[in-house]
Amino acid sequence: MQHLPSELQILIYFIASCLILGMLLYYRVRTSRHRLFNSILLLTFSCLGLYSAQLLESYNLSSAAKAVHETFMVVLGFALIRYWGMLIFQLIAPLFRLNPPRILEDLLEAIAMLGWGFYRLHLAGLELGQLVTTSAVITAVLAFAMQDTLGNILAGLALHLDNSIEQGDWIKLGELTGRVVDLSWRATRVETRNGETVMIPNGMLMKGQFQLLGKRVDKPLAWRRWVWFEVGLDTLPTQVMLLIENAIREAAPPNVAQDPPPSCLLMNVEKGNARYAARYWLTDLQNDDPTDSQIRTLIDAVLRRNSLRLAAPQYKVFVTQENERYFEGRHKQHTQERLAVLQKLELLASLKEEELHTLADRLRFTPYVAGDVMIRQGEKVEWLYILIKGEAEAWVQPTRGERKLFAKLGPGSFFGEMGLMTGEAIRATVVVSTNVECYRIDKESFQQILLSRPELAGVFSEVLVKRQAEEQILLNDDSSIIPPVARSEILARLQHFIGLNRGA
């Protein structure tokens, strides 16, 4: 044992350097302070053991000194392997932007400890062949007794090798949702949003199905969230969806991605209400509920600003007594709104107030969504269409050649007058560009007014001739697309179609 003093001296220098590196590790990696403290204690304990072996040697207790020395050399090797494993994997590797999983660190440390143990046993005089034979039997027994543990180890390796789960991923397993903070040899540690730490055996992840939240191929982390709400059926779904989409896009709440953009969809109609879903992409998965709450608050605010409210489930029981004053006021308001639209139309400028009131009561509210075809070229439609919101396009299909854009229609535009008053086939196809709201007037409404005032036929025919001239200008005077009709013929068709000449 004459080598003990020099060996101990070298060991002291080595441990001193380890302590210096340990201080760096202590300040750089907060999560490993407990393991670092245990490793330092084990190193200190090993040094004391080796020093005790030297004392035993000084008292001529060579056998005891050798046994103590070999024992604490094994313990010292284990402590140093663990210590240097922490230094390499948690201090040095991050400097090179490497983030190896915990299970790889544990596995390599276990292999190194096993090799160190075999090496010390070989130095003690134990033949390696006998050791391998004996250890093979022991390994078989341990493998049978620890098959669940080995299954978790192999499952952890498989999860790591195919990158199924990485540290920082958000996973959902059944009712559990949380962020992966560690992948060890036995289990995957997950922290929930409630501050709970859940240990999930690796074997369970391999055998079962789990979800990786917000993780997409070659795209930034984002998780689509659904915020459900209900609005009464008296409001057009196109209006509600447009309001919500614009509000979320303009507000740009934190943690809400602008690409893909937020959207609002009508998902169902149930319990007396329209059920909507506001969908957005969450970029910070830690703040799911707070961001959902912010979106709900935003929805409620924009609805209130537009005289709308979030609706609760409705159950109609027909035992209420109608309030005549309420319905009269509501009807009067709707009539005034419709009169304001009719009074702006050149076609109806010659009508009296009571005649406009008659038409206002006969107007039919008709909404369309983008892409709808309102009328088709060649069809016979006995309606006058009046746009009040949205935009549409009128397309003409010549006998030869490609179709042409005839006109763009907006609020205040009207069309279908020739079909309504003369029975002529529709001259253009009108396609909705954006969501459209319009009124329609049927043939019978005009027929009643013209029968009471036949002189209006001449006035209407002049307006139709003027509209026809405007159409020719838009078509660059190409009469082959929409052939013009003389005023006298228009008047005759109008009188015949409405029935003014039946009594003659």
Short mmCIF file of C-alpha atoms in Angstrom, two decimals:
data_model
loop_
_atom_site.label_atom_id
_atom_site.label_comp_id
_atom_site.label_asym_id
_atom_site.label_seq_id
_atom_site.Cartn_x
_atom_site.Cartn_y
_atom_site.Cartn_z
CA MET A 1 0.00 0.00 0.00
CA GLN A 2 3.00 2.28 -0.48
CA HIS A 3 1.20 3.88 -3.44
CA LEU A 4 -1.59 5.27 -1.29
CA PRO A 5 -0.09 8.68 -0.41
CA SER A 6 0.76 9.63 -4.01
CA GLU A 7 -2.53 8.23 -5.23
CA LEU A 8 -4.39 10.18 -2.60
CA GLN A 9 -2.49 13.32 -3.50
CA ILE A 10 -3.40 13.01 -7.17
CA LEU A 11 -6.98 12.29 -6.16
CA ILE A 12 -7.13 15.45 -4.07
CA TYR A 13 -6.03 17.58 -7.03
CA PHE A 14 -8.53 15.86 -9.27
CA ILE A 15 -11.40 16.35 -6.84
CA ALA A 16 -10.45 20.02 -6.39
CA SER A 17 -10.77 20.56 -10.14
CA CYS A 18 -14.11 18.74 -10.09
CA LEU A 19 -15.35 21.04 -7.33
CA ILE A 20 -14.48 24.11 -9.41
CA LEU A 21 -16.43 22.71 -12.37
CA GLY A 22 -19.20 21.77 -9.98
CA MET A 23 -19.55 25.38 -8.90
CA LEU A 24 -20.09 26.37 -12.53
CA LEU A 25 -22.65 23.61 -12.91
CA TYR A 26 -24.39 24.74 -9.72
CA TYR A 27 -24.92 28.26 -11.04
CA ARG A 28 -25.70 27.31 -14.64
CA VAL A 29 -28.11 24.39 -14.14
CA ARG A 30 -30.60 24.95 -11.34
CA THR A 31 -32.60 21.77 -12.00
CA SER A 32 -29.62 19.49 -11.20
CA ARG A 33 -28.52 21.04 -7.91
CA HIS A 34 -29.94 18.18 -5.86
CA ARG A 35 -28.09 15.55 -7.94
CA LEU A 36 -24.92 17.66 -7.84
CA PHE A 37 -25.10 17.93 -4.05
CA ASN A 38 -25.49 14.15 -3.73
CA SER A 39 -22.52 13.54 -6.05
CA ILE A 40 -20.31 15.88 -4.02
CA LEU A 41 -21.34 14.11 -0.82
CA LEU A 42 -20.45 10.77 -2.41
CA LEU A 43 -17.06 12.11 -3.51
CA THR A 44 -16.35 13.41 -0.02
CA PHE A 45 -17.43 10.13 1.52
CA SER A 46 -15.13 8.22 -0.88
CA CYS A 47 -12.15 10.41 0.03
CA LEU A 48 -12.79 9.82 3.72
CA GLY A 49 -12.98 6.09 3.02
CA LEU A 50 -9.67 6.09 1.18
CA TYR A 51 -8.10 8.08 4.01
CA SER A 52 -9.43 5.51 6.51
CA ALA A 53 -7.81 2.77 4.40
CA GLN A 54 -4.48 4.60 4.76
CA LEU A 55 -4.94 4.75 8.53
CA LEU A 56 -5.65 1.02 8.67
CA GLU A 57 -2.47 0.40 6.68
CA SER A 58 -0.47 2.46 9.17
CA TYR A 59 -1.68 0.15 11.93
CA ASN A 60 -0.49 -2.91 9.92
CA LEU A 61 -4.07 -4.00 9.08
CA SER A 62 -3.25 -4.71 5.46
CA SER A 63 -6.18 -7.02 4.66
CA ALA A 64 -8.76 -4.63 6.08
CA ALA A 65 -7.03 -1.67 4.44
CA LYS A 66 -7.08 -3.37 1.04
CA ALA A 67 -10.78 -4.27 1.33
CA VAL A 68 -11.72 -0.75 2.41
CA HIS A 69 -9.54 0.73 -0.32
CA GLU A 70 -11.07 -1.36 -3.12
CA THR A 71 -14.60 -0.73 -1.86
CA PHE A 72 -14.23 3.03 -1.79
CA MET A 73 -12.38 3.05 -5.12
CA VAL A 74 -15.49 1.48 -6.67
CA VAL A 75 -17.71 4.04 -4.91
CA LEU A 76 -15.38 6.85 -5.96
CA GLY A 77 -15.54 5.70 -9.59
CA PHE A 78 -19.33 5.64 -9.48
CA ALA A 79 -19.40 9.16 -8.01
CA LEU A 80 -16.97 10.51 -10.59
CA ILE A 81 -18.86 8.88 -13.47
CA ARG A 82 -22.09 10.47 -12.30
CA TYR A 83 -20.38 13.78 -11.66
CA TRP A 84 -18.69 13.94 -15.06
CA GLY A 85 -21.88 12.77 -16.74
CA MET A 86 -23.63 15.82 -15.33
CA LEU A 87 -20.78 18.09 -16.43
CA ILE A 88 -20.74 16.73 -19.99
CA PHE A 89 -24.49 16.49 -20.60
CA GLN A 90 -25.73 19.52 -18.68
CA LEU A 91 -22.86 22.01 -18.86
CA ILE A 92 -20.66 21.25 -21.87
CA ALA A 93 -23.27 19.90 -24.34
CA PRO A 94 -25.54 23.01 -24.11
CA LEU A 95 -22.54 25.17 -25.03
CA PHE A 96 -22.57 23.39 -28.42
CA ARG A 97 -26.38 23.76 -28.67
CA LEU A 98 -26.93 20.09 -27.93
CA ASN A 99 -29.80 18.97 -25.72
CA PRO A 100 -29.49 15.20 -25.17
CA PRO A 101 -32.33 13.57 -23.22
CA ARG A 102 -31.94 12.53 -19.62
CA ILE A 103 -32.43 8.87 -20.50
CA LEU A 104 -29.30 8.90 -22.68
CA GLU A 105 -27.28 10.41 -19.83
CA ASP A 106 -28.56 7.80 -17.35
CA LEU A 107 -27.95 4.91 -19.75
CA LEU A 108 -24.36 5.90 -20.54
CA GLU A 109 -23.63 6.46 -16.86
CA ALA A 110 -25.02 3.00 -16.04
CA ILE A 111 -22.85 1.36 -18.73
CA ALA A 112 -19.77 3.24 -17.50
CA MET A 113 -20.46 2.22 -13.88
CA LEU A 114 -20.90 -1.40 -14.92
CA GLY A 115 -17.61 -1.33 -16.83
CA TRP A 116 -15.83 0.31 -13.89
CA GLY A 117 -17.17 -2.35 -11.53
CA PHE A 118 -15.97 -5.17 -13.80
CA TYR A 119 -12.56 -3.51 -14.10
CA ARG A 120 -12.09 -3.24 -10.32
CA LEU A 121 -13.22 -6.84 -9.83
CA HIS A 122 -10.71 -7.94 -12.45
CA LEU A 123 -7.93 -6.06 -10.60
CA ALA A 124 -9.01 -7.81 -7.42
CA GLY A 125 -8.23 -11.17 -9.06
CA LEU A 126 -11.64 -12.31 -10.27
CA GLU A 127 -11.45 -14.02 -13.71
CA LEU A 128 -13.51 -12.24 -16.37
CA GLY A 129 -14.87 -15.51 -17.81
CA GLN A 130 -16.29 -16.59 -14.45
CA LEU A 131 -17.64 -13.10 -13.97
CA VAL A 132 -19.43 -13.12 -17.32
CA THR A 133 -20.92 -16.59 -16.68
CA THR A 134 -22.13 -15.61 -13.25
CA SER A 135 -23.43 -12.23 -14.39
CA ALA A 136 -25.31 -13.83 -17.31
CA VAL A 137 -27.32 -15.98 -14.89
CA ILE A 138 -27.92 -13.01 -12.63
CA THR A 139 -28.92 -10.89 -15.62
CA ALA A 140 -31.48 -13.48 -16.77
CA VAL A 141 -33.03 -13.60 -13.31
CA LEU A 142 -33.09 -9.82 -13.00
CA ALA A 143 -34.54 -9.41 -16.49
CA PHE A 144 -37.44 -11.72 -15.64
CA ALA A 145 -38.06 -10.00 -12.32
CA MET A 146 -37.75 -6.48 -13.75
CA GLN A 147 -39.46 -6.94 -17.11
CA ASP A 148 -41.74 -3.92 -16.59
CA THR A 149 -38.78 -1.72 -15.71
CA LEU A 150 -36.80 -2.97 -18.70
CA GLY A 151 -39.86 -2.40 -20.88
CA ASN A 152 -39.98 1.21 -19.74
CA ILE A 153 -36.26 1.63 -20.44
CA LEU A 154 -36.57 0.23 -23.97
CA ALA A 155 -39.71 2.30 -24.55
CA GLY A 156 -37.85 5.41 -23.45
CA LEU A 157 -35.03 4.64 -25.87
CA ALA A 158 -37.50 4.07 -28.70
CA LEU A 159 -39.29 7.34 -27.99
CA HIS A 160 -35.96 9.13 -28.06
CA LEU A 161 -34.55 7.46 -31.17
CA ASP A 162 -37.56 8.24 -33.38
CA ASN A 163 -38.05 11.70 -31.80
CA SER A 164 -41.63 10.91 -30.89
CA ILE A 165 -41.39 13.10 -27.80
CA GLU A 166 -38.87 15.81 -27.03
CA GLN A 167 -38.31 17.98 -24.02
CA GLY A 168 -40.62 20.99 -24.23
CA ASP A 169 -43.36 19.20 -26.21
CA TRP A 170 -46.97 19.56 -25.09
CA ILE A 171 -48.80 16.24 -24.94
CA LYS A 172 -52.33 15.11 -24.18
CA LEU A 173 -52.91 11.63 -22.80
CA GLY A 174 -56.53 11.01 -21.90
CA GLU A 175 -57.57 13.79 -19.53
CA LEU A 176 -53.94 14.77 -18.86
CA THR A 177 -52.42 17.74 -20.69
CA GLY A 178 -48.98 19.12 -19.92
CA ARG A 179 -45.46 19.96 -21.07
CA VAL A 180 -42.69 17.35 -21.18
CA VAL A 181 -39.89 18.50 -18.87
CA ASP A 182 -37.84 15.30 -18.67
CA LEU A 183 -37.57 11.91 -20.39
CA SER A 184 -35.81 9.50 -18.03
CA TRP A 185 -35.04 5.79 -18.25
CA ARG A 186 -38.25 4.81 -16.46
CA ALA A 187 -40.83 7.51 -17.05
CA THR A 188 -41.62 10.76 -18.81
CA ARG A 189 -42.16 13.69 -16.48
CA VAL A 190 -44.94 16.07 -17.45
CA GLU A 191 -45.83 19.38 -15.81
CA THR A 192 -49.47 20.44 -16.05
CA ARG A 193 -50.76 24.00 -16.20
CA ASN A 194 -51.96 23.59 -12.62
CA GLY A 195 -48.40 23.17 -11.36
CA GLU A 196 -48.64 19.39 -10.99
CA THR A 197 -45.88 16.99 -12.02
CA VAL A 198 -47.09 13.68 -13.44
CA MET A 199 -44.82 10.69 -14.06
CA ILE A 200 -45.98 8.68 -17.08
CA PRO A 201 -44.30 5.27 -17.54
CA ASN A 202 -42.63 5.11 -20.93
CA GLY A 203 -44.29 1.78 -21.63
CA MET A 204 -47.71 3.46 -21.39
CA LEU A 205 -46.71 5.99 -24.04
CA MET A 206 -45.49 3.23 -26.36
CA LYS A 207 -48.59 1.07 -25.96
CA GLY A 208 -51.22 3.82 -25.99
CA GLN A 209 -52.17 6.79 -28.11
CA PHE A 210 -51.20 10.34 -27.20
CA GLN A 211 -51.42 13.72 -28.88
CA LEU A 212 -48.61 16.19 -29.54
CA LEU A 213 -50.28 19.58 -29.24
CA GLY A 214 -49.34 22.34 -31.66
CA LYS A 215 -46.53 20.34 -33.29
CA ARG A 216 -46.73 20.34 -37.09
CA VAL A 217 -44.24 19.36 -39.79
CA ASP A 218 -42.02 22.27 -40.88
CA LYS A 219 -44.32 24.83 -39.25
CA PRO A 220 -43.99 26.94 -36.10
CA LEU A 221 -45.60 25.79 -32.88
CA ALA A 222 -49.32 26.66 -32.95
CA TRP A 223 -52.42 24.91 -31.62
CA ARG A 224 -55.87 25.63 -33.05
CA ARG A 225 -58.40 26.53 -30.39
CA TRP A 226 -62.20 26.59 -30.66
CA VAL A 227 -64.23 29.18 -28.75
CA TRP A 228 -67.94 28.40 -28.89
CA PHE A 229 -70.72 30.96 -28.57
CA GLU A 230 -74.35 31.39 -29.54
CA VAL A 231 -76.30 34.27 -31.07
CA GLY A 232 -80.02 34.56 -31.79
CA LEU A 233 -81.41 33.52 -35.17
CA ASP A 234 -82.74 37.01 -35.92
CA THR A 235 -79.22 38.07 -37.02
CA LEU A 236 -77.74 36.93 -40.31
CA PRO A 237 -74.89 34.42 -39.81
CA THR A 238 -72.84 36.19 -42.48
CA GLN A 239 -72.97 39.40 -40.42
CA VAL A 240 -71.95 37.66 -37.20
CA MET A 241 -69.05 35.79 -38.80
CA LEU A 242 -67.71 38.91 -40.51
CA LEU A 243 -67.93 40.94 -37.28
CA ILE A 244 -66.04 38.36 -35.23
CA GLU A 245 -63.31 37.69 -37.81
CA ASN A 246 -62.61 41.41 -38.30
CA ALA A 247 -62.64 42.06 -34.54
CA ILE A 248 -60.08 39.34 -33.75
CA ARG A 249 -57.89 40.29 -36.69
CA GLU A 250 -57.86 44.00 -35.79
CA ALA A 251 -57.41 43.47 -32.04
CA ALA A 252 -54.43 41.11 -32.60
CA PRO A 253 -54.54 39.65 -29.06
CA PRO A 254 -51.26 38.32 -27.63
CA ASN A 255 -50.53 34.62 -28.23
CA VAL A 256 -52.89 34.60 -31.25
CA ALA A 257 -51.24 33.88 -34.61
CA GLN A 258 -52.15 36.06 -37.59
CA ASP A 259 -51.12 33.32 -40.01
CA PRO A 260 -53.19 31.19 -40.34
CA PRO A 261 -55.77 33.94 -39.74
CA PRO A 262 -58.59 33.60 -37.18
CA SER A 263 -61.94 32.44 -38.55
CA CYS A 264 -65.56 32.20 -37.45
CA LEU A 265 -67.93 29.46 -38.61
CA LEU A 266 -71.61 28.66 -38.20
CA MET A 267 -71.46 25.12 -36.81
CA ASN A 268 -75.06 24.33 -35.92
CA VAL A 269 -78.54 25.63 -35.12
CA GLU A 270 -79.87 24.28 -31.86
CA LYS A 271 -82.07 25.27 -28.93
CA GLY A 272 -83.36 28.33 -30.71
CA ASN A 273 -79.93 29.84 -31.45
CA ALA A 274 -77.18 29.77 -34.04
CA ARG A 275 -74.08 28.08 -32.63
CA TYR A 276 -70.77 29.55 -33.81
CA ALA A 277 -67.10 28.67 -33.35
CA ALA A 278 -64.38 31.30 -33.31
CA ARG A 279 -61.16 29.50 -34.28
CA TYR A 280 -57.67 30.83 -33.75
CA TRP A 281 -54.12 29.46 -33.54
CA LEU A 282 -52.52 29.67 -30.07
CA THR A 283 -48.76 30.28 -30.09
CA ASP A 284 -48.12 29.99 -26.32
CA LEU A 285 -49.67 26.71 -25.18
CA GLN A 286 -49.19 27.60 -21.53
CA ASN A 287 -51.87 30.32 -21.83
CA ASP A 288 -54.77 28.40 -23.33
CA ASP A 289 -57.59 29.31 -20.95
CA PRO A 290 -56.51 32.97 -20.49
CA THR A 291 -56.40 33.46 -24.26
CA ASP A 292 -59.77 31.72 -24.71
CA SER A 293 -61.19 34.07 -22.08
CA GLN A 294 -59.78 37.08 -23.91
CA ILE A 295 -61.35 35.93 -27.17
CA ARG A 296 -64.74 35.43 -25.46
CA THR A 297 -64.52 38.91 -23.95
CA LEU A 298 -63.68 40.32 -27.37
CA ILE A 299 -66.65 38.51 -28.94
CA ASP A 300 -69.03 39.82 -26.28
CA ALA A 301 -67.75 43.39 -26.71
CA VAL A 302 -68.05 43.45 -30.51
CA LEU A 303 -71.56 41.97 -30.34
CA ARG A 304 -72.67 44.61 -27.82
CA ARG A 305 -71.23 47.40 -29.99
CA ASN A 306 -73.47 46.17 -32.81
CA SER A 307 -76.62 45.86 -30.65
CA LEU A 308 -76.27 42.08 -30.37
CA ARG A 309 -75.89 39.84 -27.35
CA LEU A 310 -74.57 36.39 -26.58
CA ALA A 311 -77.58 34.09 -26.40
CA ALA A 312 -78.53 31.41 -23.91
CA PRO A 313 -80.49 28.28 -24.88
CA GLN A 314 -84.11 29.17 -25.61
CA TYR A 315 -87.19 27.10 -25.02
CA LYS A 316 -90.38 28.51 -26.54
CA VAL A 317 -93.62 28.05 -24.63
CA PHE A 318 -96.53 29.53 -26.57
CA VAL A 319 -98.50 31.03 -23.69
CA THR A 320 -97.37 34.67 -24.07
CA GLN A 321 -99.76 37.51 -24.81
CA GLU A 322 -98.74 39.61 -27.79
CA ASN A 323 -98.08 43.28 -27.17
CA GLU A 324 -99.70 45.11 -30.08
CA ARG A 325 -97.80 48.32 -29.40
CA TYR A 326 -94.48 46.46 -29.62
CA PHE A 327 -95.32 44.83 -32.94
CA GLU A 328 -96.68 48.09 -34.35
CA GLY A 329 -93.47 49.91 -33.44
CA ARG A 330 -91.33 47.18 -34.94
CA HIS A 331 -93.38 47.14 -38.15
CA LYS A 332 -93.17 50.92 -38.42
CA GLN A 333 -89.39 50.84 -38.04
CA HIS A 334 -89.01 48.19 -40.76
CA THR A 335 -91.34 50.14 -43.05
CA GLN A 336 -89.31 53.32 -42.65
CA GLU A 337 -86.10 51.47 -43.46
CA ARG A 338 -87.64 50.01 -46.61
CA LEU A 339 -89.15 53.32 -47.69
CA ALA A 340 -85.71 54.92 -47.45
CA VAL A 341 -84.41 52.30 -49.90
CA LEU A 342 -87.31 52.61 -52.35
CA GLN A 343 -87.21 56.42 -52.43
CA LYS A 344 -83.64 56.32 -53.78
CA LEU A 345 -84.57 54.24 -56.85
CA GLU A 346 -84.91 56.13 -60.14
CA LEU A 347 -87.37 53.51 -61.35
CA LEU A 348 -89.85 54.38 -58.57
CA ALA A 349 -89.35 58.14 -58.49
CA SER A 350 -92.86 58.81 -59.92
CA LEU A 351 -94.73 56.76 -57.29
CA LYS A 352 -96.80 58.42 -54.59
CA GLU A 353 -96.14 58.00 -50.87
CA GLU A 354 -98.99 55.53 -50.36
CA GLU A 355 -97.85 53.51 -53.37
CA LEU A 356 -94.34 53.31 -51.93
CA HIS A 357 -95.87 52.19 -48.63
CA THR A 358 -97.69 49.41 -50.48
CA LEU A 359 -94.45 48.24 -52.09
CA ALA A 360 -92.57 48.51 -48.78
CA ASP A 361 -95.03 46.11 -47.16
CA ARG A 362 -94.57 43.66 -50.04
CA LEU A 363 -90.76 43.67 -50.04
CA ARG A 364 -89.17 40.33 -49.31
CA PHE A 365 -85.80 40.32 -47.52
CA THR A 366 -83.42 37.93 -49.32
CA PRO A 367 -79.80 37.27 -48.23
CA TYR A 368 -77.10 35.62 -50.34
CA VAL A 369 -73.58 34.43 -49.52
CA ALA A 370 -70.44 34.88 -51.60
CA GLY A 371 -70.51 32.67 -54.69
CA ASP A 372 -74.30 32.43 -54.93
CA VAL A 373 -75.95 33.02 -58.32
CA MET A 374 -78.84 35.46 -57.89
CA ILE A 375 -80.21 35.20 -61.44
CA ARG A 376 -79.03 33.44 -64.59
CA GLN A 377 -78.93 34.72 -68.15
CA GLY A 378 -81.81 33.32 -70.19
CA GLU A 379 -84.09 32.57 -67.22
CA LYS A 380 -87.47 34.25 -66.81
CA VAL A 381 -87.65 35.84 -63.38
CA GLU A 382 -90.53 38.11 -62.34
CA TRP A 383 -88.67 39.88 -59.55
CA LEU A 384 -87.02 43.25 -59.09
CA TYR A 385 -83.82 42.93 -57.01
CA ILE A 386 -82.60 45.85 -54.85
CA LEU A 387 -79.15 45.53 -53.21
CA ILE A 388 -78.84 47.07 -49.73
CA LYS A 389 -75.53 45.53 -48.60
CA GLY A 390 -72.65 43.74 -50.28
CA GLU A 391 -71.41 43.52 -53.86
CA ALA A 392 -72.21 41.43 -56.93
CA GLU A 393 -71.08 41.14 -60.55
CA ALA A 394 -73.20 40.97 -63.71
CA TRP A 395 -71.76 38.77 -66.46
CA VAL A 396 -73.01 38.51 -70.07
CA GLN A 397 -72.45 35.43 -72.22
CA PRO A 398 -72.50 36.36 -75.95
CA THR A 399 -73.63 33.88 -78.54
CA ARG A 400 -70.01 33.54 -79.56
CA GLY A 401 -66.90 34.06 -77.50
CA GLU A 402 -66.18 34.24 -73.81
CA ARG A 403 -68.43 35.81 -71.23
CA LYS A 404 -67.85 39.46 -70.33
CA LEU A 405 -68.08 41.40 -67.10
CA PHE A 406 -71.08 43.64 -67.67
CA ALA A 407 -71.23 45.63 -64.42
CA LYS A 408 -70.30 45.64 -60.76
CA LEU A 409 -73.26 46.12 -58.47
CA GLY A 410 -73.24 47.62 -54.98
CA PRO A 411 -75.67 49.00 -52.39
CA GLY A 412 -78.49 50.92 -54.13
CA SER A 413 -78.19 48.97 -57.39
CA PHE A 414 -81.25 47.24 -58.82
CA PHE A 415 -81.76 44.74 -61.65
CA GLY A 416 -84.40 42.43 -63.07
CA GLU A 417 -86.72 45.29 -64.10
CA MET A 418 -87.13 44.06 -67.69
CA GLY A 419 -88.14 40.61 -66.55
CA LEU A 420 -90.50 42.05 -63.94
CA MET A 421 -92.32 44.48 -66.25
CA THR A 422 -92.12 42.87 -69.70
CA GLY A 423 -91.58 39.16 -69.03
CA GLU A 424 -88.34 39.27 -71.02
CA ALA A 425 -85.67 36.66 -70.23
CA ILE A 426 -82.83 37.77 -67.98
CA ARG A 427 -80.03 39.37 -69.97
CA ALA A 428 -77.12 38.77 -67.58
CA THR A 429 -76.00 36.38 -64.86
CA VAL A 430 -75.54 38.06 -61.48
CA VAL A 431 -73.01 36.38 -59.15
CA VAL A 432 -72.49 37.43 -55.52
CA SER A 433 -68.95 38.72 -54.79
CA THR A 434 -69.38 39.27 -51.06
CA ASN A 435 -72.18 38.42 -48.68
CA VAL A 436 -75.24 40.28 -49.97
CA GLU A 437 -78.49 41.50 -48.47
CA CYS A 438 -81.25 42.58 -50.83
CA TYR A 439 -84.98 43.13 -51.21
CA ARG A 440 -87.18 41.57 -53.89
CA ILE A 441 -90.44 42.93 -55.32
CA ASP A 442 -92.78 40.57 -57.16
CA LYS A 443 -94.87 41.21 -60.28
CA GLU A 444 -98.20 41.34 -58.45
CA SER A 445 -97.09 44.34 -56.38
CA PHE A 446 -96.40 46.42 -59.51
CA GLN A 447 -99.47 45.09 -61.26
CA GLN A 448 -101.79 46.49 -58.58
CA ILE A 449 -100.21 49.96 -58.83
CA LEU A 450 -100.26 50.05 -62.66
CA LEU A 451 -103.86 48.89 -62.83
CA SER A 452 -104.85 51.76 -60.53
CA ARG A 453 -102.65 54.28 -62.46
CA PRO A 454 -102.22 53.13 -66.09
CA GLU A 455 -100.34 56.33 -66.98
CA LEU A 456 -97.35 54.98 -65.03
CA ALA A 457 -96.72 52.50 -67.84
CA GLY A 458 -95.34 55.29 -70.03
CA VAL A 459 -93.13 56.57 -67.21
CA PHE A 460 -91.73 53.11 -66.50
CA SER A 461 -91.08 52.47 -70.21
CA GLU A 462 -89.00 55.67 -70.42
CA VAL A 463 -86.94 54.53 -67.44
CA LEU A 464 -86.45 51.12 -69.03
CA VAL A 465 -85.29 52.71 -72.30
CA LYS A 466 -82.81 54.88 -70.36
CA ARG A 467 -81.48 51.82 -68.50
CA GLN A 468 -81.16 50.03 -71.84
CA ALA A 469 -79.09 52.91 -73.24
CA GLU A 470 -76.81 52.78 -70.20
CA GLU A 471 -76.33 49.05 -70.79
CA GLN A 472 -75.24 49.68 -74.38
CA ILE A 473 -72.67 52.22 -73.19
CA LEU A 474 -71.24 49.69 -70.75
CA LEU A 475 -71.03 47.15 -73.58
CA ASN A 476 -69.29 49.67 -75.88
CA ASP A 477 -72.41 49.85 -78.10
CA ASP A 478 -72.05 46.19 -79.03
CA SER A 479 -75.70 45.42 -79.78
CA SER A 480 -74.88 41.82 -80.63
CA ILE A 481 -74.47 41.01 -76.94
CA ILE A 482 -77.74 42.53 -75.67
CA PRO A 483 -79.95 43.70 -78.59
CA PRO A 484 -81.77 46.98 -77.76
CA VAL A 485 -85.57 47.16 -77.84
CA ALA A 486 -87.54 50.19 -79.04
CA ARG A 487 -89.51 52.25 -76.52
CA SER A 488 -92.83 51.50 -78.25
CA GLU A 489 -92.15 47.78 -78.07
CA ILE A 490 -91.15 48.03 -74.42
CA LEU A 491 -94.38 49.89 -73.65
CA ALA A 492 -96.45 47.33 -75.52
CA ARG A 493 -94.77 44.44 -73.74
CA LEU A 494 -95.22 46.14 -70.37
CA GLN A 495 -98.94 46.76 -70.95
CA HIS A 496 -99.48 43.21 -72.16
CA PHE A 497 -97.46 41.53 -69.42
CA ILE A 498 -99.08 43.54 -66.62
CA GLY A 499 -102.55 43.13 -68.17
CA LEU A 500 -103.38 46.74 -68.95
CA ASN A 501 -104.70 45.97 -72.45
CA ARG A 502 -107.00 43.12 -71.50
CA GLY A 503 -109.98 45.33 -71.08
CA ALA A 504 -109.47 47.09 -74.41
#
